[in-house]
mmCIF file of C-alpha atoms in Angstrom:
data_model
loop_
_atom_site.group_PDB
_atom_site.id
_atom_site.type_symbol
_atom_site.label_atom_id
_atom_site.label_comp_id
_atom_site.label_asym_id
_atom_site.label_seq_id
_atom_site.Cartn_x
_atom_site.Cartn_y
_atom_site.Cartn_z
ATOM 1 C CA MET A 1 9.467 52.627 10.464
ATOM 2 C CA ASN A 2 6.465 50.365 10.993
ATOM 3 C CA ALA A 3 4.454 50.598 14.211
ATOM 4 C CA PRO A 4 4.702 47.770 16.762
ATOM 5 C CA LEU A 5 2.621 44.655 16.175
ATOM 6 C CA THR A 6 0.926 42.466 18.776
ATOM 7 C CA LEU A 7 0.151 39.035 17.386
ATOM 8 C CA PRO A 8 -1.281 35.781 18.763
ATOM 9 C CA ALA A 9 0.781 32.619 19.134
ATOM 10 C CA PRO A 10 -1.890 29.908 19.384
ATOM 11 C CA ALA A 11 -1.701 26.505 21.009
ATOM 12 C CA LYS A 12 -2.146 23.266 19.118
ATOM 13 C CA LEU A 13 -3.492 19.851 19.942
ATOM 14 C CA ASN A 14 -2.499 16.510 18.508
ATOM 15 C CA ARG A 15 -5.938 15.047 17.879
ATOM 16 C CA MET A 16 -4.135 11.737 17.334
ATOM 17 C CA LEU A 17 -0.472 10.698 17.464
ATOM 18 C CA HIS A 18 0.923 7.405 16.173
ATOM 19 C CA ILE A 19 4.577 6.361 16.314
ATOM 20 C CA VAL A 20 5.229 4.234 13.236
ATOM 21 C CA GLY A 21 8.978 3.704 13.451
ATOM 22 C CA ARG A 22 12.363 4.943 14.541
ATOM 23 C CA ARG A 23 14.694 6.600 12.079
ATOM 24 C CA GLU A 24 18.457 6.120 11.711
ATOM 25 C CA ASP A 25 19.028 9.574 13.220
ATOM 26 C CA GLY A 26 17.266 8.467 16.413
ATOM 27 C CA TYR A 27 14.121 10.518 15.831
ATOM 28 C CA HIS A 28 10.754 8.796 15.731
ATOM 29 C CA ALA A 29 8.569 8.636 12.644
ATOM 30 C CA LEU A 30 5.120 9.986 13.434
ATOM 31 C CA GLN A 31 1.648 10.298 12.015
ATOM 32 C CA THR A 32 -0.449 13.018 13.622
ATOM 33 C CA LEU A 33 -3.321 15.424 13.147
ATOM 34 C CA PHE A 34 -2.523 18.971 14.251
ATOM 35 C CA GLN A 35 -5.315 21.346 15.163
ATOM 36 C CA PHE A 36 -5.115 24.902 16.464
ATOM 37 C CA ILE A 37 -7.145 26.132 19.401
ATOM 38 C CA ASP A 38 -8.049 29.641 20.475
ATOM 39 C CA LEU A 39 -5.801 29.674 23.558
ATOM 40 C CA CYS A 40 -2.870 31.954 22.755
ATOM 41 C CA ASP A 41 0.252 33.643 23.974
ATOM 42 C CA HIS A 42 0.687 37.149 22.551
ATOM 43 C CA LEU A 43 3.928 38.494 21.124
ATOM 44 C CA THR A 44 4.565 42.218 20.649
ATOM 45 C CA LEU A 45 7.193 43.116 18.044
ATOM 46 C CA ALA A 46 8.599 46.636 17.824
ATOM 47 C CA PRO A 47 11.112 47.471 15.067
ATOM 48 C CA ARG A 48 14.602 48.786 15.819
ATOM 49 C CA ASP A 49 17.048 50.418 13.436
ATOM 50 C CA ASP A 50 20.171 49.316 15.334
ATOM 51 C CA GLY A 51 19.953 45.634 14.395
ATOM 52 C CA GLU A 52 19.596 44.475 17.998
ATOM 53 C CA ILE A 53 17.238 41.651 18.984
ATOM 54 C CA GLN A 54 16.006 42.065 22.543
ATOM 55 C CA LEU A 55 13.385 40.034 24.384
ATOM 56 C CA THR A 56 12.180 42.122 27.304
ATOM 57 C CA SER A 57 10.167 39.347 28.998
ATOM 58 C CA GLU A 58 11.834 36.762 31.177
ATOM 59 C CA VAL A 59 10.699 33.188 30.667
ATOM 60 C CA SER A 60 11.347 30.995 33.679
ATOM 61 C CA GLY A 61 14.154 28.516 33.157
ATOM 62 C CA VAL A 62 15.120 29.803 29.694
ATOM 63 C CA SER A 63 18.018 32.187 29.092
ATOM 64 C CA HIS A 64 17.551 35.166 26.764
ATOM 65 C CA ASP A 65 19.716 33.817 23.944
ATOM 66 C CA ASP A 66 18.261 30.303 24.157
ATOM 67 C CA ASN A 67 14.656 31.474 23.918
ATOM 68 C CA LEU A 68 13.090 30.263 20.671
ATOM 69 C CA ILE A 69 11.694 33.748 20.035
ATOM 70 C CA VAL A 70 15.172 35.270 20.041
ATOM 71 C CA ARG A 71 16.623 32.394 18.035
ATOM 72 C CA ALA A 72 13.846 32.721 15.437
ATOM 73 C CA ALA A 73 14.371 36.479 15.114
ATOM 74 C CA ARG A 74 18.132 36.119 14.695
ATOM 75 C CA LEU A 75 17.739 33.270 12.227
ATOM 76 C CA LEU A 76 15.394 35.349 10.065
ATOM 77 C CA GLN A 77 17.678 38.367 10.382
ATOM 78 C CA GLN A 78 20.684 36.334 9.243
ATOM 79 C CA HIS A 79 18.783 34.600 6.452
ATOM 80 C CA SER A 80 17.333 37.794 5.011
ATOM 81 C CA GLY A 81 20.324 40.064 5.545
ATOM 82 C CA THR A 82 18.139 42.834 6.975
ATOM 83 C CA ALA A 83 19.811 45.554 9.024
ATOM 84 C CA LEU A 84 16.701 45.955 11.180
ATOM 85 C CA GLY A 85 16.248 44.571 14.661
ATOM 86 C CA ALA A 86 13.338 44.225 17.079
ATOM 87 C CA THR A 87 12.280 44.555 20.674
ATOM 88 C CA LEU A 88 10.094 41.576 21.573
ATOM 89 C CA THR A 89 7.696 41.120 24.486
ATOM 90 C CA ILE A 90 5.824 37.890 25.213
ATOM 91 C CA ASP A 91 2.617 37.712 27.225
ATOM 92 C CA LYS A 92 2.866 34.064 28.252
ATOM 93 C CA GLN A 93 -0.462 32.343 28.901
ATOM 94 C CA LEU A 94 0.191 28.793 27.713
ATOM 95 C CA PRO A 95 1.792 26.380 30.178
ATOM 96 C CA MET A 96 5.361 25.428 29.346
ATOM 97 C CA GLY A 97 6.038 21.774 28.646
ATOM 98 C CA GLY A 98 2.345 21.029 28.306
ATOM 99 C CA GLY A 99 2.277 19.518 24.821
ATOM 100 C CA LEU A 100 0.463 22.579 23.448
ATOM 101 C CA GLY A 101 3.406 23.714 21.302
ATOM 102 C CA GLY A 102 3.790 27.082 23.004
ATOM 103 C CA GLY A 103 7.511 27.521 22.361
ATOM 104 C CA SER A 104 7.212 26.437 18.732
ATOM 105 C CA SER A 105 4.224 28.719 18.251
ATOM 106 C CA ASN A 106 6.141 31.648 19.755
ATOM 107 C CA ALA A 107 8.980 31.002 17.291
ATOM 108 C CA ALA A 108 6.560 30.806 14.353
ATOM 109 C CA THR A 109 4.854 34.057 15.356
ATOM 110 C CA ALA A 110 8.281 35.706 15.556
ATOM 111 C CA LEU A 111 9.170 34.474 12.053
ATOM 112 C CA VAL A 112 5.848 35.376 10.438
ATOM 113 C CA GLY A 113 5.438 38.625 12.365
ATOM 114 C CA LEU A 114 8.956 39.914 11.706
ATOM 115 C CA ASN A 115 8.674 38.944 8.041
ATOM 116 C CA HIS A 116 5.694 41.323 7.969
ATOM 117 C CA LEU A 117 7.221 43.997 10.222
ATOM 118 C CA TRP A 118 10.536 44.092 8.360
ATOM 119 C CA GLN A 119 8.712 43.936 4.987
ATOM 120 C CA LEU A 120 10.813 40.995 3.820
ATOM 121 C CA ASN A 121 7.961 39.399 1.834
ATOM 122 C CA LEU A 122 9.377 35.894 2.176
ATOM 123 C CA PRO A 123 6.859 33.129 1.332
ATOM 124 C CA LEU A 124 5.511 30.952 4.118
ATOM 125 C CA VAL A 125 7.205 27.851 2.697
ATOM 126 C CA GLU A 126 10.572 29.569 3.103
ATOM 127 C CA LEU A 127 9.745 30.635 6.656
ATOM 128 C CA ALA A 128 8.650 27.068 7.439
ATOM 129 C CA ARG A 129 11.993 25.711 6.244
ATOM 130 C CA LEU A 130 13.731 28.141 8.568
ATOM 131 C CA GLY A 131 11.397 27.175 11.394
ATOM 132 C CA LEU A 132 12.254 23.495 11.026
ATOM 133 C CA GLN A 133 15.792 24.373 12.155
ATOM 134 C CA LEU A 134 14.250 25.471 15.474
ATOM 135 C CA GLY A 135 11.851 22.568 16.062
ATOM 136 C CA ALA A 136 9.729 19.975 14.301
ATOM 137 C CA ASP A 137 6.443 21.663 15.303
ATOM 138 C CA VAL A 138 7.367 25.157 14.090
ATOM 139 C CA PRO A 139 6.361 24.609 10.419
ATOM 140 C CA VAL A 140 2.711 23.810 11.179
ATOM 141 C CA PHE A 141 2.405 27.082 13.090
ATOM 142 C CA VAL A 142 4.030 28.958 10.198
ATOM 143 C CA HIS A 143 1.684 27.447 7.620
ATOM 144 C CA GLY A 144 -1.293 28.149 9.869
ATOM 145 C CA HIS A 145 -3.760 25.413 8.956
ATOM 146 C CA SER A 146 -4.895 22.153 10.522
ATOM 147 C CA ALA A 147 -2.708 19.463 9.036
ATOM 148 C CA TRP A 148 -1.896 15.805 8.682
ATOM 149 C CA GLY A 149 1.728 15.500 9.753
ATOM 150 C CA GLU A 150 4.243 12.786 8.949
ATOM 151 C CA GLY A 151 8.006 12.378 9.320
ATOM 152 C CA VAL A 152 8.885 14.020 12.632
ATOM 153 C CA GLY A 153 5.725 16.061 12.122
ATOM 154 C CA GLU A 154 7.171 18.401 9.514
ATOM 155 C CA ARG A 155 5.683 16.818 6.343
ATOM 156 C CA LEU A 156 2.332 18.569 6.324
ATOM 157 C CA THR A 157 -0.851 18.223 4.305
ATOM 158 C CA PRO A 158 -3.617 20.761 5.075
ATOM 159 C CA VAL A 159 -6.862 19.163 6.268
ATOM 160 C CA THR A 160 -10.200 20.326 7.604
ATOM 161 C CA LEU A 161 -11.198 18.917 10.991
ATOM 162 C CA ASP A 162 -14.295 19.243 13.113
ATOM 163 C CA THR A 163 -14.169 22.242 15.467
ATOM 164 C CA PRO A 164 -15.501 21.062 18.812
ATOM 165 C CA TRP A 165 -15.481 22.804 22.144
ATOM 166 C CA LEU A 166 -12.601 21.387 24.158
ATOM 167 C CA VAL A 167 -11.806 21.009 27.815
ATOM 168 C CA ILE A 168 -8.049 21.141 28.389
ATOM 169 C CA ILE A 169 -6.511 20.144 31.720
ATOM 170 C CA HIS A 170 -2.954 20.691 32.888
ATOM 171 C CA PRO A 171 -2.146 18.374 35.814
ATOM 172 C CA GLY A 172 0.466 20.809 37.060
ATOM 173 C CA ILE A 173 3.598 18.803 36.314
ATOM 174 C CA SER A 174 6.244 18.895 33.586
ATOM 175 C CA VAL A 175 6.879 15.950 31.271
ATOM 176 C CA SER A 176 10.308 15.074 29.875
ATOM 177 C CA THR A 177 9.666 14.577 26.152
ATOM 178 C CA SER A 178 13.071 12.965 25.670
ATOM 179 C CA GLY A 179 12.385 10.645 28.593
ATOM 180 C CA VAL A 180 9.117 9.506 27.040
ATOM 181 C CA PHE A 181 10.674 8.881 23.630
ATOM 182 C CA GLN A 182 13.571 6.962 25.186
ATOM 183 C CA ASP A 183 11.339 4.770 27.349
ATOM 184 C CA PRO A 184 11.762 1.110 26.337
ATOM 185 C CA GLN A 185 8.026 0.512 26.813
ATOM 186 C CA LEU A 186 7.020 3.129 24.226
ATOM 187 C CA THR A 187 5.034 1.805 21.263
ATOM 188 C CA ARG A 188 7.210 2.429 18.194
ATOM 189 C CA ASP A 189 5.654 0.091 15.642
ATOM 190 C CA SER A 190 2.108 1.274 15.071
ATOM 191 C CA ARG A 191 0.950 0.257 11.636
ATOM 192 C CA PRO A 192 0.937 3.303 9.321
ATOM 193 C CA ILE A 193 -2.502 4.405 8.196
ATOM 194 C CA THR A 194 -3.636 6.610 5.351
ATOM 195 C CA MET A 195 -4.631 10.219 5.883
ATOM 196 C CA ALA A 196 -8.144 9.352 4.697
ATOM 197 C CA ARG A 197 -8.416 6.640 7.356
ATOM 198 C CA ALA A 198 -7.184 9.037 10.031
ATOM 199 C CA LEU A 199 -9.732 11.666 9.020
ATOM 200 C CA GLN A 200 -12.570 9.223 9.626
ATOM 201 C CA GLY A 201 -11.754 9.647 13.313
ATOM 202 C CA GLY A 202 -12.724 7.608 16.318
ATOM 203 C CA ALA A 203 -11.080 4.671 18.043
ATOM 204 C CA PRO A 204 -8.710 3.011 17.429
ATOM 205 C CA GLU A 205 -7.244 5.560 15.002
ATOM 206 C CA TRP A 206 -7.627 8.612 17.241
ATOM 207 C CA ARG A 207 -5.259 7.650 20.019
ATOM 208 C CA ASN A 208 -1.905 8.849 21.315
ATOM 209 C CA ASP A 209 0.831 6.209 21.365
ATOM 210 C CA CYS A 210 2.705 8.146 24.070
ATOM 211 C CA GLU A 211 -0.193 7.950 26.487
ATOM 212 C CA ALA A 212 0.475 4.558 28.116
ATOM 213 C CA VAL A 213 4.095 5.434 28.924
ATOM 214 C CA VAL A 214 3.188 8.913 30.176
ATOM 215 C CA LYS A 215 0.466 7.530 32.450
ATOM 216 C CA GLU A 216 2.912 5.004 33.891
ATOM 217 C CA ARG A 217 5.671 7.570 34.438
ATOM 218 C CA TYR A 218 3.416 10.354 35.724
ATOM 219 C CA PRO A 219 0.550 9.141 37.981
ATOM 220 C CA PRO A 220 -0.993 12.660 38.271
ATOM 221 C CA ILE A 221 -1.559 12.625 34.511
ATOM 222 C CA ALA A 222 -3.132 9.171 34.714
ATOM 223 C CA GLU A 223 -5.414 10.458 37.462
ATOM 224 C CA ALA A 224 -6.529 13.455 35.397
ATOM 225 C CA LEU A 225 -7.046 11.349 32.263
ATOM 226 C CA ASN A 226 -9.114 8.814 34.159
ATOM 227 C CA TRP A 227 -11.208 11.603 35.675
ATOM 228 C CA LEU A 228 -11.864 13.333 32.347
ATOM 229 C CA ALA A 229 -12.617 10.012 30.630
ATOM 230 C CA GLN A 230 -15.648 9.665 32.877
ATOM 231 C CA HIS A 231 -17.164 12.623 31.015
ATOM 232 C CA ALA A 232 -15.941 12.162 27.401
ATOM 233 C CA PRO A 233 -13.288 10.270 25.409
ATOM 234 C CA SER A 234 -10.015 11.842 26.538
ATOM 235 C CA ARG A 235 -6.474 11.951 25.175
ATOM 236 C CA LEU A 236 -3.045 13.348 25.807
ATOM 237 C CA THR A 237 -1.680 15.991 23.425
ATOM 238 C CA GLY A 238 1.904 15.421 22.337
ATOM 239 C CA THR A 239 3.806 13.918 25.252
ATOM 240 C CA GLY A 240 1.675 15.977 27.669
ATOM 241 C CA ALA A 241 1.291 17.054 30.333
ATOM 242 C CA CYS A 242 -1.960 18.543 28.954
ATOM 243 C CA LEU A 243 -4.922 16.360 28.105
ATOM 244 C CA PHE A 244 -8.225 17.134 26.433
ATOM 245 C CA ALA A 245 -11.731 16.015 25.582
ATOM 246 C CA ALA A 246 -14.151 17.289 22.943
ATOM 247 C CA PHE A 247 -17.726 18.451 23.566
ATOM 248 C CA ASP A 248 -20.569 19.466 21.265
ATOM 249 C CA THR A 249 -21.474 22.695 23.053
ATOM 250 C CA GLN A 250 -19.675 25.458 24.887
ATOM 251 C CA GLN A 251 -22.073 25.054 27.797
ATOM 252 C CA SER A 252 -21.270 21.371 28.313
ATOM 253 C CA ALA A 253 -17.536 22.050 28.038
ATOM 254 C CA GLN A 254 -17.745 24.877 30.563
ATOM 255 C CA ALA A 255 -19.609 22.659 33.026
ATOM 256 C CA ILE A 256 -16.873 19.997 32.912
ATOM 257 C CA ALA A 257 -14.085 22.575 33.017
ATOM 258 C CA GLN A 258 -15.625 24.084 36.132
ATOM 259 C CA LEU A 259 -15.607 20.672 37.815
ATOM 260 C CA ALA A 260 -12.048 19.982 36.643
ATOM 261 C CA GLY A 261 -10.951 23.362 37.957
ATOM 262 C CA GLN A 262 -11.557 22.141 41.488
ATOM 263 C CA HIS A 263 -8.517 19.878 41.028
ATOM 264 C CA TRP A 264 -6.331 21.239 38.198
ATOM 265 C CA PRO A 265 -5.875 24.272 35.946
ATOM 266 C CA ALA A 266 -8.477 23.838 33.205
ATOM 267 C CA TRP A 267 -9.557 25.811 30.137
ATOM 268 C CA VAL A 268 -12.325 25.787 27.560
ATOM 269 C CA ALA A 269 -11.132 26.322 24.006
ATOM 270 C CA ARG A 270 -12.526 26.043 20.494
ATOM 271 C CA GLY A 271 -10.908 23.889 17.852
ATOM 272 C CA LEU A 272 -9.857 25.906 14.792
ATOM 273 C CA ASN A 273 -8.813 25.066 11.242
ATOM 274 C CA THR A 274 -6.937 28.322 10.624
ATOM 275 C CA SER A 275 -4.461 29.949 12.961
ATOM 276 C CA PRO A 276 -5.432 33.166 14.768
ATOM 277 C CA LEU A 277 -2.005 34.453 13.699
ATOM 278 C CA HIS A 278 -2.984 34.119 10.038
ATOM 279 C CA ASP A 279 -6.365 35.683 10.721
ATOM 280 C CA ALA A 280 -4.635 38.669 12.383
ATOM 281 C CA LEU A 281 -2.333 39.223 9.399
ATOM 282 C CA GLY A 282 -4.988 38.628 6.761
ATOM 283 C CA TYR A 283 -3.575 35.464 5.202
ATOM 284 C CA LEU A 284 -6.093 33.564 3.125
#
């Protein structure tokens, strides 16, 4: 039986996020640019021959069977018909509910890692289809490349973005994603743009349509955004609570993060075009 694997589950940022409509199923139609960063949870996967799926780490507020890691493992097990199981341990570093995609990334690392551990040899496109059953952001983590996303974020086209140094701030509160998307003041009619236009970057294209509603509903986020905007153009990722700004050098990012750290949890990260998960497993 294969030896245990420890694999990264990286965070993502939405470098921009436009809401261009509302679908009949109630979901919102989006246009976004996903980019990975080098902040990661780490998931250890150890094979079992009894078919059991066990997550040994407790995640606050999430029951064992509802955890996306467990659900991903069981979904892959059922889909593939394997008799193998796994013991799973998560080293959680990313804040929950921060708009960094931590839960979706954990699920994707479980799918991709167990596909490798169990020697299933399923293609990434098949794993991404499975992942979509768990959440709209799971496929981008499975595919492992910066991407232009449309639909609910699941229609992906690989792109190459700049890779700045980033200051990321978490204002220490949790945002209700459903509350933001149900807010009557939310912009839902942004004019669709082409991928080429989005890749040119800059205002007004690189904005987050959720930001105005989030700032109104959560004053601590507005305070942090206004503070960071004094140092560089700043945006929310997803529906927050995390926000970020890009810098040309690691030194300048570290200086701002140190100042931010006097008020909020803050990190310096590097933008990436390929996922650390794919690097660890040798995907091209």
